[in-house]
mmCIF file of C-alpha atoms and ligand atoms in Angstrom:
data_model
loop_
_atom_site.group_PDB
_atom_site.id
_atom_site.type_symbol
_atom_site.label_atom_id
_atom_site.label_comp_id
_atom_site.label_asym_id
_atom_site.label_seq_id
_atom_site.Cartn_x
_atom_site.Cartn_y
_atom_site.Cartn_z
ATOM 1 C CA UNK A 12 59.882 74.858 84.748
ATOM 2 C CA UNK A 13 60.837 72.304 87.380
ATOM 3 C CA UNK A 14 57.505 70.531 86.979
ATOM 4 C CA UNK A 15 58.009 69.760 83.258
ATOM 5 C CA UNK A 16 59.998 66.751 82.079
ATOM 6 C CA UNK A 17 61.241 66.155 78.561
ATOM 7 C CA UNK A 18 62.884 62.815 79.110
ATOM 8 C CA UNK A 19 62.104 61.880 82.698
ATOM 9 C CA UNK A 20 65.238 59.770 83.094
ATOM 10 C CA UNK A 21 65.677 58.175 86.478
ATOM 11 C CA UNK A 22 62.186 59.103 87.582
ATOM 12 C CA UNK A 23 60.428 55.979 86.347
ATOM 13 C CA UNK A 24 59.550 54.046 89.485
ATOM 14 C CA UNK A 25 60.674 56.990 91.655
ATOM 15 C CA UNK A 26 57.953 59.625 91.210
ATOM 16 C CA UNK A 27 56.941 59.478 94.864
ATOM 17 C CA UNK A 28 60.423 59.914 96.355
ATOM 18 C CA UNK A 29 62.037 62.128 93.724
ATOM 19 C CA UNK A 30 59.207 64.464 92.749
ATOM 20 C CA UNK A 31 56.050 64.329 94.844
ATOM 21 C CA UNK A 32 57.726 63.576 98.188
ATOM 22 C CA UNK A 33 54.655 61.664 99.354
ATOM 23 C CA UNK A 34 52.939 58.330 98.768
ATOM 24 C CA UNK A 35 49.670 59.696 97.390
ATOM 25 C CA UNK A 36 48.000 58.127 94.349
ATOM 26 C CA UNK A 37 49.264 59.161 90.903
ATOM 27 C CA UNK A 38 46.686 60.033 88.242
ATOM 28 C CA UNK A 39 47.873 60.524 84.655
ATOM 29 C CA UNK A 40 46.103 62.506 81.912
ATOM 30 C CA UNK A 41 47.192 61.350 78.446
ATOM 31 C CA UNK A 42 46.983 63.848 75.565
ATOM 32 C CA UNK A 43 46.376 66.512 78.217
ATOM 33 C CA UNK A 44 46.690 69.542 75.907
ATOM 34 C CA UNK A 45 46.586 72.598 78.193
ATOM 35 C CA UNK A 46 46.100 70.257 81.127
ATOM 36 C CA UNK A 47 42.717 71.500 82.288
ATOM 37 C CA UNK A 48 41.870 68.169 83.930
ATOM 38 C CA UNK A 49 45.340 67.817 85.424
ATOM 39 C CA UNK A 50 45.083 71.324 86.888
ATOM 40 C CA UNK A 51 41.516 71.246 88.128
ATOM 41 C CA UNK A 52 41.715 67.754 89.607
ATOM 42 C CA UNK A 53 44.955 68.856 91.288
ATOM 43 C CA UNK A 54 43.207 71.859 92.840
ATOM 44 C CA UNK A 55 40.340 69.721 94.106
ATOM 45 C CA UNK A 56 42.488 66.873 95.382
ATOM 46 C CA UNK A 57 45.697 68.154 97.018
ATOM 47 C CA UNK A 58 46.003 64.650 98.519
ATOM 48 C CA UNK A 59 46.521 63.123 95.061
ATOM 49 C CA UNK A 60 49.291 63.581 92.474
ATOM 50 C CA UNK A 61 48.673 64.405 88.804
ATOM 51 C CA UNK A 62 50.854 64.048 85.710
ATOM 52 C CA UNK A 63 49.785 65.364 82.283
ATOM 53 C CA UNK A 64 51.401 63.982 79.111
ATOM 54 C CA UNK A 65 51.261 65.711 75.738
ATOM 55 C CA UNK A 66 53.530 65.786 72.705
ATOM 56 C CA UNK A 67 52.997 69.546 72.315
ATOM 57 C CA UNK A 68 55.017 71.665 74.751
ATOM 58 C CA UNK A 69 53.293 75.024 74.137
ATOM 59 C CA UNK A 70 49.981 73.449 75.143
ATOM 60 C CA UNK A 71 51.066 71.840 78.374
ATOM 61 C CA UNK A 72 53.073 74.958 79.312
ATOM 62 C CA UNK A 73 49.757 76.527 80.351
ATOM 63 C CA UNK A 74 48.951 73.812 82.864
ATOM 64 C CA UNK A 75 52.501 73.626 84.198
ATOM 65 C CA UNK A 76 52.592 77.409 84.740
ATOM 66 C CA UNK A 77 49.289 77.328 86.625
ATOM 67 C CA UNK A 78 50.702 74.718 89.000
ATOM 68 C CA UNK A 79 53.762 76.917 89.553
ATOM 69 C CA UNK A 80 51.788 80.164 89.940
ATOM 70 C CA UNK A 81 49.433 78.591 92.464
ATOM 71 C CA UNK A 82 52.278 76.930 94.374
ATOM 72 C CA UNK A 83 50.742 73.487 93.978
ATOM 73 C CA UNK A 84 53.316 70.708 94.522
ATOM 74 C CA UNK A 85 51.038 67.870 93.355
ATOM 75 C CA UNK A 86 51.368 68.193 89.590
ATOM 76 C CA UNK A 87 53.883 67.536 86.832
ATOM 77 C CA UNK A 88 53.897 67.374 83.054
ATOM 78 C CA UNK A 89 55.759 65.257 80.534
ATOM 79 C CA UNK A 90 56.333 66.701 77.077
ATOM 80 C CA UNK A 91 56.456 63.453 75.129
ATOM 81 C CA UNK A 92 54.562 60.660 73.455
ATOM 82 C CA UNK A 93 51.934 58.575 75.204
ATOM 83 C CA UNK A 94 53.420 55.641 73.268
ATOM 84 C CA UNK A 95 56.415 55.936 75.638
ATOM 85 C CA UNK A 96 54.361 55.809 78.848
ATOM 86 C CA UNK A 97 56.200 52.666 79.986
ATOM 87 C CA UNK A 98 59.451 54.681 79.867
ATOM 88 C CA UNK A 99 57.907 57.228 82.230
ATOM 89 C CA UNK A 100 56.232 54.996 84.833
ATOM 90 C CA UNK A 101 56.999 51.622 86.409
ATOM 91 C CA UNK A 102 54.520 48.762 86.674
ATOM 92 C CA UNK A 103 51.842 49.652 89.221
ATOM 93 C CA UNK A 104 53.035 53.239 89.714
ATOM 94 C CA UNK A 105 49.850 54.776 88.273
ATOM 95 C CA UNK A 106 46.430 54.585 89.960
ATOM 96 C CA UNK A 107 44.204 56.081 87.250
ATOM 97 C CA UNK A 108 44.407 57.380 83.698
ATOM 98 C CA UNK A 109 42.258 60.089 82.121
ATOM 99 C CA UNK A 110 41.849 60.244 78.337
ATOM 100 C CA UNK A 111 40.251 63.620 77.682
ATOM 101 C CA UNK A 112 38.912 64.545 74.242
ATOM 102 C CA UNK A 113 41.398 62.387 72.330
ATOM 103 C CA UNK A 114 41.902 63.036 68.635
ATOM 104 C CA UNK A 115 39.247 60.798 66.996
ATOM 105 C CA UNK A 116 41.631 59.628 64.230
ATOM 106 C CA UNK A 117 38.718 59.146 61.810
ATOM 107 C CA UNK A 118 40.511 57.008 59.222
ATOM 108 C CA UNK A 119 40.189 53.253 59.940
ATOM 109 C CA UNK A 120 43.902 52.922 59.140
ATOM 110 C CA UNK A 121 44.597 55.231 62.131
ATOM 111 C CA UNK A 122 42.495 53.225 64.610
ATOM 112 C CA UNK A 123 45.564 52.016 66.503
ATOM 113 C CA UNK A 124 46.570 55.666 67.086
ATOM 114 C CA UNK A 125 43.386 56.287 69.093
ATOM 115 C CA UNK A 126 44.394 56.701 72.726
ATOM 116 C CA UNK A 127 41.834 54.076 73.807
ATOM 117 C CA UNK A 128 42.797 51.404 71.253
ATOM 118 C CA UNK A 129 43.890 47.955 72.438
ATOM 119 C CA UNK A 130 47.452 49.009 71.628
ATOM 120 C CA UNK A 131 47.267 51.794 74.229
ATOM 121 C CA UNK A 132 45.242 49.705 76.724
ATOM 122 C CA UNK A 133 48.119 47.210 76.658
ATOM 123 C CA UNK A 134 50.581 49.989 77.513
ATOM 124 C CA UNK A 135 48.327 51.413 80.243
ATOM 125 C CA UNK A 136 48.107 47.939 81.794
ATOM 126 C CA UNK A 137 51.908 47.988 82.155
ATOM 127 C CA UNK A 138 51.879 51.104 84.352
ATOM 128 C CA UNK A 139 48.534 50.875 86.184
ATOM 129 C CA UNK A 140 47.967 49.158 89.511
ATOM 130 C CA UNK A 141 45.905 45.947 89.184
ATOM 131 C CA UNK A 142 42.271 46.971 88.650
ATOM 132 C CA UNK A 143 43.401 50.521 87.817
ATOM 133 C CA UNK A 144 40.797 52.830 86.323
ATOM 134 C CA UNK A 145 40.703 54.548 82.952
ATOM 135 C CA UNK A 146 38.322 57.435 82.270
ATOM 136 C CA UNK A 147 37.388 58.460 78.733
ATOM 137 C CA UNK A 148 35.659 61.764 78.040
ATOM 138 C CA UNK A 149 34.801 62.751 74.478
ATOM 139 C CA UNK A 150 32.394 64.729 72.331
ATOM 140 C CA UNK A 151 32.843 62.360 69.400
ATOM 141 C CA UNK A 152 30.037 59.825 68.938
ATOM 142 C CA UNK A 153 31.936 57.607 66.486
ATOM 143 C CA UNK A 154 34.985 57.427 68.753
ATOM 144 C CA UNK A 155 32.812 56.759 71.806
ATOM 145 C CA UNK A 156 30.905 53.927 70.101
ATOM 146 C CA UNK A 157 34.126 52.426 68.769
ATOM 147 C CA UNK A 158 35.711 52.643 72.221
ATOM 148 C CA UNK A 159 32.758 50.921 73.918
ATOM 149 C CA UNK A 160 32.875 48.123 71.338
ATOM 150 C CA UNK A 161 36.644 47.798 71.815
ATOM 151 C CA UNK A 162 36.183 47.592 75.600
ATOM 152 C CA UNK A 163 33.341 45.049 75.302
ATOM 153 C CA UNK A 164 35.430 42.801 73.062
ATOM 154 C CA UNK A 165 38.484 42.944 75.344
ATOM 155 C CA UNK A 166 38.216 40.260 78.087
ATOM 156 C CA UNK A 167 40.647 42.226 80.246
ATOM 157 C CA UNK A 168 38.345 45.239 80.438
ATOM 158 C CA UNK A 169 35.431 45.740 82.787
ATOM 159 C CA UNK A 170 33.134 48.637 81.863
ATOM 160 C CA UNK A 171 32.051 50.320 85.100
ATOM 161 C CA UNK A 172 30.033 53.183 83.700
ATOM 162 C CA UNK A 173 29.227 54.688 80.339
ATOM 163 C CA UNK A 174 26.901 57.338 79.037
ATOM 164 C CA UNK A 175 26.310 59.151 75.776
ATOM 165 C CA UNK A 176 25.290 62.283 77.697
ATOM 166 C CA UNK A 177 27.014 63.150 80.971
ATOM 167 C CA UNK A 178 24.400 65.837 81.702
ATOM 168 C CA UNK A 179 21.817 63.105 82.260
ATOM 169 C CA UNK A 180 23.790 61.284 84.961
ATOM 170 C CA UNK A 181 23.484 63.051 88.315
ATOM 171 C CA UNK A 182 26.341 61.255 90.086
ATOM 172 C CA UNK A 183 28.777 62.419 87.379
ATOM 173 C CA UNK A 184 27.889 66.071 87.894
ATOM 174 C CA UNK A 185 30.854 67.041 90.059
ATOM 175 C CA UNK A 186 33.456 65.056 88.100
ATOM 176 C CA UNK A 187 32.155 66.425 84.805
ATOM 177 C CA UNK A 188 32.064 70.018 86.027
ATOM 178 C CA UNK A 189 35.660 70.382 84.845
ATOM 179 C CA UNK A 190 35.320 71.521 81.255
ATOM 180 C CA UNK A 191 38.239 71.733 78.864
ATOM 181 C CA UNK A 192 38.602 74.240 76.034
ATOM 182 C CA UNK A 193 37.653 71.535 73.540
ATOM 183 C CA UNK A 194 34.627 70.550 75.577
ATOM 184 C CA UNK A 195 33.318 74.105 75.597
ATOM 185 C CA UNK A 196 33.779 74.377 71.828
ATOM 186 C CA UNK A 197 31.854 71.152 71.235
ATOM 187 C CA UNK A 198 29.110 72.060 73.679
ATOM 188 C CA UNK A 199 28.616 75.342 71.813
ATOM 189 C CA UNK A 200 28.046 73.268 68.670
ATOM 190 C CA UNK A 201 25.351 71.260 70.485
ATOM 191 C CA UNK A 202 27.353 68.046 70.961
ATOM 192 C CA UNK A 203 26.619 65.906 74.020
ATOM 193 C CA UNK A 204 29.615 64.884 76.115
ATOM 194 C CA UNK A 205 30.221 61.157 76.419
ATOM 195 C CA UNK A 206 31.997 59.370 79.269
ATOM 196 C CA UNK A 207 33.167 55.866 80.039
ATOM 197 C CA UNK A 208 34.961 54.460 83.076
ATOM 198 C CA UNK A 209 36.661 51.104 82.802
ATOM 199 C CA UNK A 210 38.854 48.925 84.981
ATOM 200 C CA UNK A 211 41.630 46.718 83.651
ATOM 201 C CA UNK A 212 41.090 43.324 85.276
HETATM 202 C C1 LIG B 7 42.031 67.173 70.873
HETATM 203 S S1 LIG B 7 43.365 67.548 71.909
HETATM 204 C C2 LIG B 7 42.642 67.443 73.523
HETATM 205 C C3 LIG B 7 43.436 68.166 74.568
HETATM 206 C C4 LIG B 7 42.877 68.114 75.998
HETATM 207 N N1 LIG B 7 42.829 66.758 76.487
HETATM 208 C C5 LIG B 7 41.521 68.758 76.091
HETATM 209 O O1 LIG B 7 40.539 68.072 76.371
HETATM 210 O O2 LIG B 7 41.453 69.992 75.916
HETATM 211 C C6 LIG B 7 44.332 66.082 71.832
HETATM 212 C C7 LIG B 7 45.713 66.248 72.447
HETATM 213 O O3 LIG B 7 46.343 64.979 72.475
HETATM 214 C C8 LIG B 7 47.707 65.130 72.130
HETATM 215 N N2 LIG B 7 48.144 63.821 71.601
HETATM 216 C C9 LIG B 7 47.516 63.054 70.690
HETATM 217 N N3 LIG B 7 48.176 61.892 70.494
HETATM 218 C C10 LIG B 7 49.253 61.932 71.322
HETATM 219 C C11 LIG B 7 50.312 61.027 71.591
HETATM 220 N N4 LIG B 7 50.374 59.843 70.984
HETATM 221 N N5 LIG B 7 51.256 61.385 72.490
HETATM 222 C C12 LIG B 7 51.193 62.590 73.121
HETATM 223 N N6 LIG B 7 50.197 63.493 72.918
HETATM 224 C C13 LIG B 7 49.245 63.162 72.029
HETATM 225 C C14 LIG B 7 47.723 66.249 71.114
HETATM 226 O O4 LIG B 7 48.993 66.885 71.068
HETATM 227 C C15 LIG B 7 46.621 67.159 71.662
HETATM 228 O O5 LIG B 7 47.133 68.154 72.530
#
């Protein structure tokens, strides 16, 4: 599909001219899976551009096909590693990043693999605009608490909002009304959905 990139050579720094053909903000979803956020945000905000990244092609195929079927020009997908995000985007090319239901990577030895670890925050800083936002949405209490502690200890991070239960925060209602497959599974098990919004300063 023309909206899926394997190795987006030549597009780093050129997303607006070469793909989106506009100057609208670019919002990236890392570990997007089937791309539910990338798709639903794209439907709601035709004046913004969305790029989903996931290592697993069969998952992101779903989101890419929906964009094609609905004739939406404001979305693309990269089948690749989030670790390579600086190969995909130039400094300041990205306005916001969504991290939706990341693998918790329970083992302490895997902490650096968590998509909100300082290792990834450092990479995100290299593609985000100054003050760019990062949204984290998760069902996992341990990951959420670890992430908040990581953010609090990082002097380059400003926590703008965080909650252990999105259902209790009325001004998050619309943003949280997009529910991914994983979210629905966890909700059925009685988990609350956690959310944090940070800015890199
Ligand atoms: C638990 S799933 C969540 C999928 C989706 N965000 C959702 O909410 O339904 C985590 C996804 O992150 C992807 N992923 C994890 N680490 C990754 C990495 N370093 N690079 C690319 N994709 C990654 C996995 O392939 C998987 O699809």
